[in-house]
XYZ file of C-alpha atoms in Angstrom:
664
model
C 22.025 79.061 94.196
C 20.378 78.059 90.950
C 22.803 76.850 88.331
C 22.765 77.956 84.684
C 22.034 75.348 82.061
C 24.918 74.134 79.862
C 23.746 76.584 77.205
C 24.002 79.407 79.740
C 27.545 79.792 81.078
C 27.985 81.366 84.468
C 30.508 83.660 86.145
C 32.642 80.639 87.006
C 33.619 80.558 83.320
C 36.291 83.044 84.385
C 38.149 80.160 86.045
C 38.904 78.549 82.688
C 40.822 81.525 81.326
C 44.572 82.193 81.287
C 45.731 85.801 81.023
C 48.872 86.841 79.080
C 50.876 89.929 80.000
C 54.264 91.661 79.773
C 55.545 90.378 76.379
C 59.316 90.961 76.082
C 61.200 90.440 72.830
C 64.769 89.111 73.070
C 67.796 91.207 72.043
C 68.235 89.212 68.824
C 64.513 89.503 68.055
C 64.057 85.756 67.639
C 62.459 84.903 70.970
C 59.843 86.289 73.299
C 59.132 85.724 76.963
C 55.847 86.646 78.623
C 53.804 86.074 81.766
C 50.811 83.769 81.802
C 48.459 83.928 84.794
C 46.128 81.032 85.490
C 43.517 80.677 88.207
C 44.212 77.792 90.567
C 43.263 76.693 94.070
C 45.410 78.609 96.564
C 46.739 75.418 98.110
C 46.130 72.425 95.807
C 47.473 70.114 98.514
C 44.893 71.279 101.066
C 41.704 72.268 99.299
C 38.964 73.563 101.559
C 35.828 71.487 100.867
C 33.634 74.276 102.243
C 35.205 77.269 100.552
C 37.132 77.316 97.295
C 40.013 79.799 97.212
C 40.880 80.415 93.564
C 43.945 82.632 93.138
C 46.140 83.794 90.273
C 49.342 81.843 89.725
C 51.770 83.312 87.205
C 54.653 81.706 85.332
C 57.027 82.748 82.570
C 56.616 81.290 79.091
C 59.126 81.320 76.245
C 58.646 81.139 72.479
C 61.247 80.760 69.743
C 58.638 81.602 67.144
C 56.533 78.486 67.646
C 54.112 77.481 70.383
C 55.223 78.890 73.727
C 56.490 76.570 76.453
C 56.490 77.023 80.212
C 59.809 78.328 81.525
C 59.300 78.678 85.301
C 57.285 76.643 87.761
C 57.286 78.630 90.968
C 54.597 78.097 93.585
C 53.489 81.736 93.583
C 53.698 84.422 90.946
C 56.630 84.889 88.559
C 56.452 88.255 86.785
C 58.487 91.073 85.191
C 60.795 89.058 82.889
C 63.695 91.125 81.505
C 66.323 89.906 79.011
C 69.994 90.553 79.649
C 71.591 92.415 76.710
C 73.385 89.248 75.581
C 70.144 87.222 75.758
C 71.694 84.614 78.070
C 69.893 85.483 81.303
C 66.426 86.471 82.405
C 65.854 88.670 85.394
C 62.391 88.301 86.915
C 60.436 88.880 90.118
C 59.135 85.939 92.173
C 56.457 86.241 94.844
C 55.856 83.150 96.985
C 55.436 81.828 100.531
C 53.816 85.078 101.624
C 56.864 87.169 100.718
C 56.705 90.222 98.522
C 58.277 89.910 95.083
C 62.065 89.387 95.031
C 64.599 89.614 92.210
C 65.812 86.364 90.626
C 68.202 85.562 87.776
C 67.554 82.595 85.478
C 70.325 81.354 83.127
C 68.732 80.314 79.837
C 71.544 77.866 79.103
C 70.314 75.695 81.988
C 70.247 75.692 85.747
C 68.042 76.933 88.537
C 66.981 80.492 89.145
C 69.238 82.337 91.603
C 67.752 84.657 94.195
C 69.316 88.137 94.351
C 67.329 90.074 96.983
C 65.880 89.261 100.398
C 64.091 92.478 101.231
C 61.052 92.756 103.429
C 59.657 95.085 100.772
C 59.047 94.065 97.184
C 61.111 94.751 94.053
C 59.649 96.727 91.142
C 60.593 98.095 87.717
C 63.606 95.869 87.057
C 65.863 97.042 84.207
C 69.235 95.961 82.776
C 71.874 98.522 81.937
C 72.539 98.406 78.168
C 76.069 97.071 78.745
C 74.736 94.240 80.907
C 76.847 95.237 83.889
C 74.017 96.277 86.201
C 70.461 95.501 87.159
C 68.453 98.365 88.612
C 65.132 98.330 90.427
C 62.961 100.234 92.890
C 62.324 98.926 96.398
C 61.580 100.143 99.919
C 64.195 97.638 101.090
C 63.636 96.431 104.629
C 61.231 99.206 105.602
C 58.082 97.860 107.249
C 54.910 99.644 108.250
C 53.055 97.726 110.958
C 51.198 100.619 112.534
C 47.802 99.266 111.558
C 48.649 95.799 112.898
C 49.816 97.337 116.164
C 46.858 99.664 116.429
C 49.109 102.717 116.382
C 48.064 106.193 115.307
C 49.020 107.223 111.794
C 50.209 110.844 111.654
C 49.691 112.384 108.208
C 51.400 115.578 107.067
C 51.869 115.027 103.316
C 49.278 115.907 100.655
C 49.533 112.393 99.213
C 49.245 109.564 101.705
C 47.063 106.928 99.986
C 46.894 105.723 96.413
C 44.665 103.292 94.612
C 46.217 99.854 94.328
C 48.828 100.667 96.987
C 46.733 101.782 99.969
C 48.975 103.685 102.422
C 52.010 105.213 100.742
C 55.311 104.469 102.515
C 56.818 107.096 104.790
C 60.025 106.869 102.747
C 59.685 106.530 98.968
C 61.110 103.455 97.270
C 64.829 103.787 96.639
C 66.583 103.104 93.349
C 68.985 100.190 93.734
C 71.828 98.963 91.528
C 73.087 95.382 91.457
C 76.448 94.627 89.814
C 75.995 91.210 88.230
C 79.664 90.120 88.052
C 80.543 90.998 91.652
C 77.050 90.381 93.107
C 77.303 93.714 94.924
C 74.090 95.577 95.757
C 74.111 99.373 96.173
C 71.438 101.795 97.274
C 71.835 104.183 94.358
C 69.288 106.941 95.040
C 67.334 107.862 98.164
C 64.721 110.259 96.758
C 62.706 112.731 98.783
C 59.781 112.244 96.379
C 59.107 108.909 94.720
C 60.533 108.023 91.312
C 57.599 107.664 88.916
C 59.537 106.176 85.987
C 63.092 105.752 84.753
C 65.134 104.418 81.798
C 68.843 103.788 81.197
C 70.841 106.030 78.900
C 72.224 104.007 75.943
C 75.856 104.380 77.075
C 75.024 103.013 80.572
C 76.410 106.120 82.259
C 73.234 106.368 84.303
C 69.478 106.684 84.065
C 66.904 109.255 83.066
C 64.294 109.392 85.799
C 60.928 111.083 86.331
C 59.948 112.610 89.654
C 58.477 115.711 91.298
C 60.417 118.343 93.193
C 58.062 118.301 96.185
C 55.147 116.277 97.508
C 52.906 119.242 96.687
C 54.074 119.076 93.056
C 53.413 115.344 93.005
C 49.843 115.884 94.257
C 49.337 118.358 91.399
C 50.919 116.032 88.774
C 53.886 118.328 88.160
C 56.936 116.291 87.164
C 60.397 116.747 85.670
C 63.117 114.538 84.203
C 66.595 114.237 85.762
C 69.761 112.404 84.776
C 71.245 110.263 87.551
C 74.839 109.176 86.916
C 76.510 106.075 88.334
C 78.420 108.411 90.641
C 75.139 109.558 92.170
C 75.253 113.026 90.587
C 71.747 114.173 89.658
C 70.989 116.895 87.101
C 67.668 118.383 85.963
C 67.281 118.013 82.171
C 63.714 119.229 81.555
C 61.514 122.295 81.980
C 58.195 120.480 81.821
C 56.227 121.103 85.049
C 53.497 118.628 84.112
C 52.731 114.914 84.126
C 55.136 112.589 82.304
C 53.937 109.093 81.410
C 57.267 107.725 80.181
C 60.736 108.791 79.023
C 62.689 107.283 76.109
C 66.385 108.263 75.871
C 67.573 108.903 72.290
C 70.307 106.783 70.809
C 72.605 109.834 70.749
C 72.642 109.861 74.554
C 71.700 113.536 74.724
C 68.070 113.990 73.752
C 65.042 112.054 74.888
C 61.392 111.595 73.996
C 58.569 111.680 76.496
C 54.869 110.887 76.505
C 52.744 113.343 78.425
C 50.845 116.616 78.442
C 52.502 120.063 78.507
C 52.053 122.454 81.391
C 48.533 123.853 81.569
C 46.967 120.820 79.883
C 44.856 118.619 82.146
C 43.346 115.161 81.879
C 40.960 116.018 78.990
C 44.063 116.614 76.844
C 45.243 113.561 74.908
C 48.768 112.395 75.754
C 51.237 113.008 72.929
C 54.871 112.430 71.985
C 57.492 115.134 72.566
C 61.223 115.459 71.894
C 63.294 117.182 74.596
C 66.607 118.745 73.575
C 69.659 119.300 75.798
C 68.822 122.319 77.891
C 65.175 121.372 78.279
C 63.519 122.890 75.189
C 60.951 120.642 73.579
C 58.659 120.194 70.606
C 55.755 117.899 69.885
C 56.655 115.167 67.399
C 53.129 113.954 66.520
C 51.823 117.474 65.898
C 49.552 116.433 63.046
C 48.249 113.275 64.756
C 44.945 113.969 66.509
C 44.868 110.722 68.459
C 46.328 109.839 71.886
C 49.562 107.918 72.377
C 48.999 104.622 74.177
C 46.137 102.179 74.505
C 43.015 103.528 76.201
C 40.512 100.903 74.996
C 39.164 99.061 78.005
C 39.078 95.295 78.466
C 38.664 93.045 81.499
C 41.202 90.326 80.693
C 44.340 92.322 81.530
C 45.969 90.716 84.558
C 49.565 91.869 85.017
C 51.782 94.445 83.294
C 51.103 95.822 79.823
C 54.185 97.666 78.523
C 53.624 100.264 75.833
C 56.571 102.632 76.232
C 57.641 103.969 72.818
C 60.846 102.549 71.321
C 63.496 104.190 69.138
C 63.741 102.054 65.991
C 66.697 104.170 64.876
C 67.866 107.735 65.395
C 65.009 109.137 63.319
C 61.962 107.020 64.174
C 59.976 105.909 67.194
C 57.486 103.056 67.403
C 54.417 103.928 69.504
C 50.956 102.577 70.194
C 47.975 104.846 69.612
C 44.225 104.640 70.161
C 42.192 105.200 67.006
C 38.439 105.009 67.527
C 37.787 101.710 69.269
C 41.103 100.219 68.143
C 44.767 100.485 69.095
C 47.717 99.723 66.860
C 51.421 100.429 66.345
C 52.603 103.525 64.473
C 55.952 104.960 63.394
C 56.607 108.580 64.348
C 59.493 110.340 62.620
C 61.507 113.307 63.830
C 60.026 115.137 60.847
C 56.560 114.716 62.373
C 55.244 112.040 60.036
C 53.026 109.347 61.556
C 52.514 106.122 59.599
C 50.836 102.874 60.546
C 53.114 99.889 61.045
C 50.628 97.413 62.514
C 47.098 98.752 62.848
C 44.011 96.612 62.488
C 40.970 98.913 62.840
C 39.070 96.045 64.484
C 41.695 94.973 67.005
C 43.556 96.250 70.056
C 47.267 95.936 70.879
C 47.363 96.610 74.640
C 51.071 95.772 75.074
C 54.243 95.595 72.976
C 58.043 95.669 73.108
C 60.363 96.076 70.112
C 64.065 95.578 69.359
C 66.051 95.539 66.157
C 63.051 95.356 63.863
C 61.347 92.630 65.891
C 58.223 92.951 68.003
C 56.515 90.962 70.743
C 52.953 92.020 71.469
C 49.514 91.072 72.714
C 46.571 91.395 70.347
C 42.865 90.992 71.056
C 39.545 91.509 69.334
C 36.023 91.867 70.629
C 35.425 88.214 69.732
C 38.989 86.948 70.259
C 40.715 86.504 73.607
C 44.133 88.239 74.022
C 46.974 86.300 72.403
C 50.758 86.757 72.303
C 52.469 87.332 68.952
C 56.140 87.323 67.991
C 56.961 89.080 64.730
C 53.412 88.630 63.471
C 53.109 84.952 64.432
C 50.701 83.951 67.167
C 52.493 81.809 69.766
C 49.560 81.139 72.118
C 46.112 79.625 71.713
C 44.395 81.022 74.783
C 41.084 81.676 73.056
C 40.481 77.920 72.985
C 40.118 77.976 76.777
C 36.965 80.097 76.561
C 34.196 77.728 77.703
C 31.508 79.286 75.502
C 31.492 80.732 71.970
C 32.464 84.383 71.675
C 30.130 86.740 69.824
C 31.111 89.385 67.338
C 29.638 92.875 67.849
C 27.296 94.820 65.587
C 28.413 98.366 64.754
C 26.015 101.244 65.542
C 26.442 104.980 64.907
C 24.763 108.090 66.306
C 25.047 111.804 65.544
C 25.600 115.026 67.460
C 26.746 118.541 66.598
C 30.395 117.421 66.395
C 29.690 114.654 63.903
C 29.234 110.913 64.110
C 29.844 108.767 67.172
C 30.042 105.004 67.300
C 29.386 102.009 69.471
C 28.592 98.330 69.332
C 25.982 95.766 70.353
C 26.542 92.177 71.413
C 23.347 90.293 70.643
C 22.196 87.100 72.376
C 21.035 83.984 70.588
C 17.400 83.190 69.950
C 14.539 84.847 68.181
C 12.764 86.283 71.211
C 13.075 89.905 72.224
C 15.935 90.406 74.647
C 16.495 92.849 77.508
C 18.824 95.690 76.514
C 21.719 96.965 78.626
C 23.403 100.340 78.189
C 26.898 100.092 79.654
C 29.078 103.169 80.176
C 32.879 103.205 80.350
C 35.002 104.992 82.941
C 37.596 107.682 82.610
C 35.838 109.599 81.201
C 38.743 109.796 78.758
C 38.993 106.139 77.823
C 37.082 104.179 75.189
C 35.127 101.044 74.454
C 35.916 99.197 71.290
C 37.518 96.064 69.947
C 39.020 94.695 73.171
C 37.763 91.383 74.526
C 35.397 91.848 77.483
C 34.482 88.629 79.274
C 31.715 90.412 81.199
C 29.973 91.539 77.997
C 30.326 88.108 76.405
C 28.867 86.474 79.510
C 25.902 88.869 79.613
C 25.159 88.245 75.935
C 25.462 84.489 76.438
C 22.913 84.774 79.243
C 20.355 86.466 77.002
C 21.085 90.197 77.258
C 21.759 92.644 74.459
C 24.842 94.630 75.513
C 25.132 98.153 74.086
C 28.469 99.916 74.604
C 29.563 103.107 72.894
C 31.807 106.156 72.982
C 30.012 109.408 73.852
C 31.791 112.731 73.874
C 34.636 112.600 76.373
C 35.856 109.288 74.931
C 39.290 109.220 73.341
C 40.374 108.071 69.908
C 38.167 110.474 67.941
C 40.213 113.651 68.145
C 40.843 116.271 70.787
C 37.598 118.147 70.138
C 35.539 115.018 70.892
C 37.510 114.240 74.049
C 37.413 117.793 75.424
C 33.807 118.660 74.654
C 32.562 117.558 78.077
C 34.995 119.800 79.965
C 32.878 121.445 82.661
C 29.756 119.752 81.262
C 29.491 116.346 82.908
C 25.886 115.133 82.842
C 24.875 117.199 79.798
C 26.138 116.423 76.296
C 27.544 113.093 77.461
C 24.099 111.998 78.650
C 22.599 113.225 75.377
C 25.105 111.116 73.443
C 24.455 108.028 75.540
C 20.706 108.299 75.060
C 21.139 108.922 71.326
C 23.407 105.883 71.065
C 21.005 103.667 73.017
C 18.078 104.820 70.875
C 20.140 104.031 67.760
C 20.811 100.516 69.094
C 17.099 99.934 69.715
C 16.197 101.253 66.271
C 18.826 99.162 64.498
C 17.912 95.999 66.402
C 14.160 95.599 67.000
C 14.914 92.341 68.806
C 16.040 94.484 71.758
C 13.233 95.189 74.216
C 13.141 98.827 75.334
C 10.623 97.985 78.068
C 13.199 95.747 79.754
C 16.344 97.850 79.821
C 19.168 98.436 82.246
C 21.905 101.040 82.636
C 25.266 100.225 84.181
C 28.811 101.485 84.430
C 31.896 101.864 86.590
C 33.869 104.879 87.834
C 32.797 107.758 85.552
C 30.360 105.197 84.122
C 29.016 104.780 87.660
C 28.675 108.542 87.955
C 26.697 108.612 84.705
C 24.532 105.691 85.860
C 23.659 107.622 89.015
C 23.099 110.808 87.016
C 20.908 109.136 84.410
C 18.643 107.435 86.958
C 18.142 110.811 88.608
C 17.031 112.355 85.310
C 14.994 109.641 83.588
C 12.836 106.653 84.534
C 13.279 104.861 81.221
C 15.473 102.090 82.694
C 14.042 99.255 84.767
C 17.325 98.357 86.487
C 20.648 100.008 87.264
C 24.074 98.777 88.374
C 26.483 101.424 89.629
C 30.016 100.167 90.194
C 32.866 102.087 91.940
C 30.781 105.189 91.342
C 30.737 108.893 92.221
C 27.643 110.619 93.563
C 28.969 113.634 95.504
C 31.573 115.755 93.728
C 32.249 117.814 96.849
C 33.219 114.950 99.145
C 35.068 113.186 96.313
C 37.476 116.127 96.113
C 38.699 115.587 99.656
C 38.737 111.784 99.732
C 39.958 110.566 96.313
C 43.671 109.990 95.718
C 43.376 112.336 92.718
C 40.815 114.686 94.261
C 43.141 117.636 94.776
C 43.570 118.124 91.037
C 40.882 116.173 89.197
C 37.946 118.599 89.237
C 40.183 121.484 88.209
C 41.162 119.477 85.143
C 37.760 118.075 84.279
C 35.387 120.853 85.278
C 37.450 123.972 85.960
C 36.152 123.792 89.547
C 37.406 122.631 92.921
C 35.791 121.595 96.179
C 37.833 123.910 98.402
C 36.704 127.115 96.688
C 33.503 128.689 97.969
C 32.565 130.006 94.536
C 32.726 126.489 93.078
C 30.904 124.546 95.788
C 27.352 125.106 94.552
C 28.386 124.341 90.971
C 29.908 121.040 92.048
C 26.787 120.227 94.040
C 24.634 120.995 90.990
C 26.666 118.424 89.032
C 26.397 115.795 91.779
C 23.898 112.942 91.262
C 23.154 113.091 94.995
C 21.445 116.458 94.461
C 18.756 114.735 92.369
C 18.551 111.428 94.229
C 14.957 112.116 95.282
C 14.008 111.671 91.605
C 15.467 108.150 91.388
C 12.958 105.314 91.001
C 15.191 102.734 89.297
C 16.069 99.609 91.347
C 19.823 99.902 91.862
C 22.636 97.485 92.619
C 25.668 99.245 94.153
C 29.054 97.523 93.890
C 32.148 99.009 95.504
C 35.542 97.999 96.912
C 36.693 99.041 100.356
C 40.267 99.881 99.251
C 39.152 101.911 96.241
C 40.971 105.198 96.751
C 40.186 106.494 93.264
C 36.423 106.576 93.846
C 36.273 106.064 97.619
C 33.688 103.746 99.140
C 32.076 106.687 100.958
C 30.545 107.601 97.599
C 28.700 104.263 97.530
C 27.697 104.646 101.163
C 26.099 108.032 100.490
C 24.227 106.737 97.430
C 22.999 103.675 99.329
C 21.762 105.692 102.307
C 19.958 108.180 100.064
C 18.235 105.466 98.026
C 17.181 103.710 101.237
C 15.683 106.930 102.579
C 13.683 107.372 99.373
C 12.399 103.795 99.314
C 14.216 102.785 96.117
C 14.942 99.042 95.866
C 18.699 98.902 96.450
C 21.363 96.314 97.205
C 24.890 97.268 98.299
C 27.769 94.811 97.738
C 31.080 95.769 99.405
C 34.296 93.906 98.584
C 37.105 93.782 101.170
C 40.720 93.832 100.072
C 39.937 95.167 96.592
C 40.526 98.521 94.913
C 39.389 100.318 91.755
C 40.568 97.415 89.551
C 38.287 94.675 90.921
C 36.438 94.063 87.651
C 39.638 93.837 85.607
C 42.243 92.175 87.796
C 40.709 91.589 91.240
C 40.961 88.322 93.133
C 39.197 85.649 91.060
C 36.643 84.588 93.663
C 35.651 88.207 94.194
C 35.378 88.811 90.438
C 33.066 85.799 90.221
C 30.952 87.039 93.119
C 30.638 90.432 91.417
C 29.363 88.805 88.209
C 26.935 86.667 90.193
C 25.513 89.806 91.755
C 25.204 91.451 88.341
C 23.300 88.519 86.890
C 21.086 88.107 89.936
C 20.051 91.759 89.853
C 19.425 91.876 86.106
C 17.514 88.588 86.099
C 15.309 89.823 88.914
C 14.382 93.203 87.472
C 14.569 92.612 83.710
C 13.525 88.993 83.376
C 11.246 88.903 86.401
C 11.971 85.211 86.544
C 11.787 82.881 89.476
C 15.432 82.124 88.818
C 16.382 85.751 89.272
C 14.350 86.109 92.460
C 15.809 82.884 93.825
C 19.371 83.931 93.006
C 19.005 87.247 94.809
C 17.407 85.559 97.820
C 20.145 82.934 98.017
C 22.893 85.530 97.755
C 21.275 87.445 100.607
C 21.056 84.392 102.833
């Protein structure tokens, strides 16, 4: 394979980066612990000279307000650090020697980490009781599923049986366990019939508030409720919600609680908001006057690990939340009186994760031209941006107009005075956003000579409910109009971009739009469709969210005769005979969100119509390949991107050679 010159970094630049995640502020607010994931050879003692095996290795880091120092040195992945209420001990999960993650306790006064569990299954969602007496977590215990290894039949009777990132769901849901620290006794606390989606301890440690569905059918339709589970095992329903719940936050009074979610009857186009639930189950929206979603929905590709953003009660009257505003995300205070005020919001930055206690905050902050960094009480305690092996570019702001008002986007421009190929890239969701997050892929493309145009058409979040909902039932119409208007605005604002050498690309919904656009215009000379959708009918029966998703997004569903032709009319596959654009298809075999059969159909159809097409399938990966997939596979994906774009937009010998060598 041809190698880029020193001035042209390659996909292997990913290997230099270290990814922060899961910042946790200490009980006294003076320290923070977080996870840092580096990419290292899988076995440094036995490197394979023929085949490098770069893998993530994660350790815990601690900061007292200054530069962070490494706290653990395990041989695998140390994650999920959680402070004991007295700040003397860290609970964390360690995954090594081929075992799934197990619970460990690390005394911060000195000494080795002590192992608590020895399950065959992993440990997840570790939490301390507020009085420090217990640790709780979810685990399938010693359950094992070896049917595939044994070649046994898998009998399926539940509506949900696979899920992206998890593959086959266990026959028995994970149980909630309770470990008494002083006596070292472990108890199986709850054996649920339907899996626990989230939980949080009540402030008085009498038990937990947990989120689940009443039946598997409810779970498949995203209908959830909140229950109180006492230490005695008594379980009581405390909500009348009947809809999806993202998180629950018990009030300091031990009676009420806040939740983030959407009320009954509101589907995925509805922004998530903050609600207060009273004893008895009645509720009211707290952020009634705030027309922005709660949580971070700005996409980036340097998020490896957990990114906590559950709201926090600062006192009995105020919650601290994150919220997406345009292409940014910051921290806001929401009062019981409904007022929303900014506490830490930079309109040109993104806070993808935070925790807060006693007036102190640990968070991660990133910008389009600044790699994610960890901060403690406003002081940066990492210098991870310095690991970037090439200079980061700042974006140029571009606006476009439609009947709802003004939309926005950005362009990353390459160096040099010559005209550059222009790429229109489309985000997924559709209800997410591009913006001020750091995107290694975009920076790499710009460094290699491409102008990268990324914007927020209707359907994107952060611009108000009307903007987000306007594509309901209208995929492939106003959203395409917005994307074309945005791309035209980029070309007009930057004459150095060459409209005769342009590409369109995107993943998930962005892959759907890439397929749709190439079936309705020949203006692009290359296309890359990643984890895409082409057939809305088959998607409904194969996606892990297919039972509900089209009802929410389009008001249609694949199992209703009256809707079938409408879904087919909105499927890119219907218009595939119009496609002339050379297309690279990238998909992961374990993607259950947008199943690989979608890519297979698109590939077969393009082959039948004589369109130049290349199909790259990744084993062992799911919908998150581009953001947190195995490093060597992420690098291969970027190599394929560059090879395809170089071939069709640069027409260079280098591009042709790269594609040929990758095919060999």
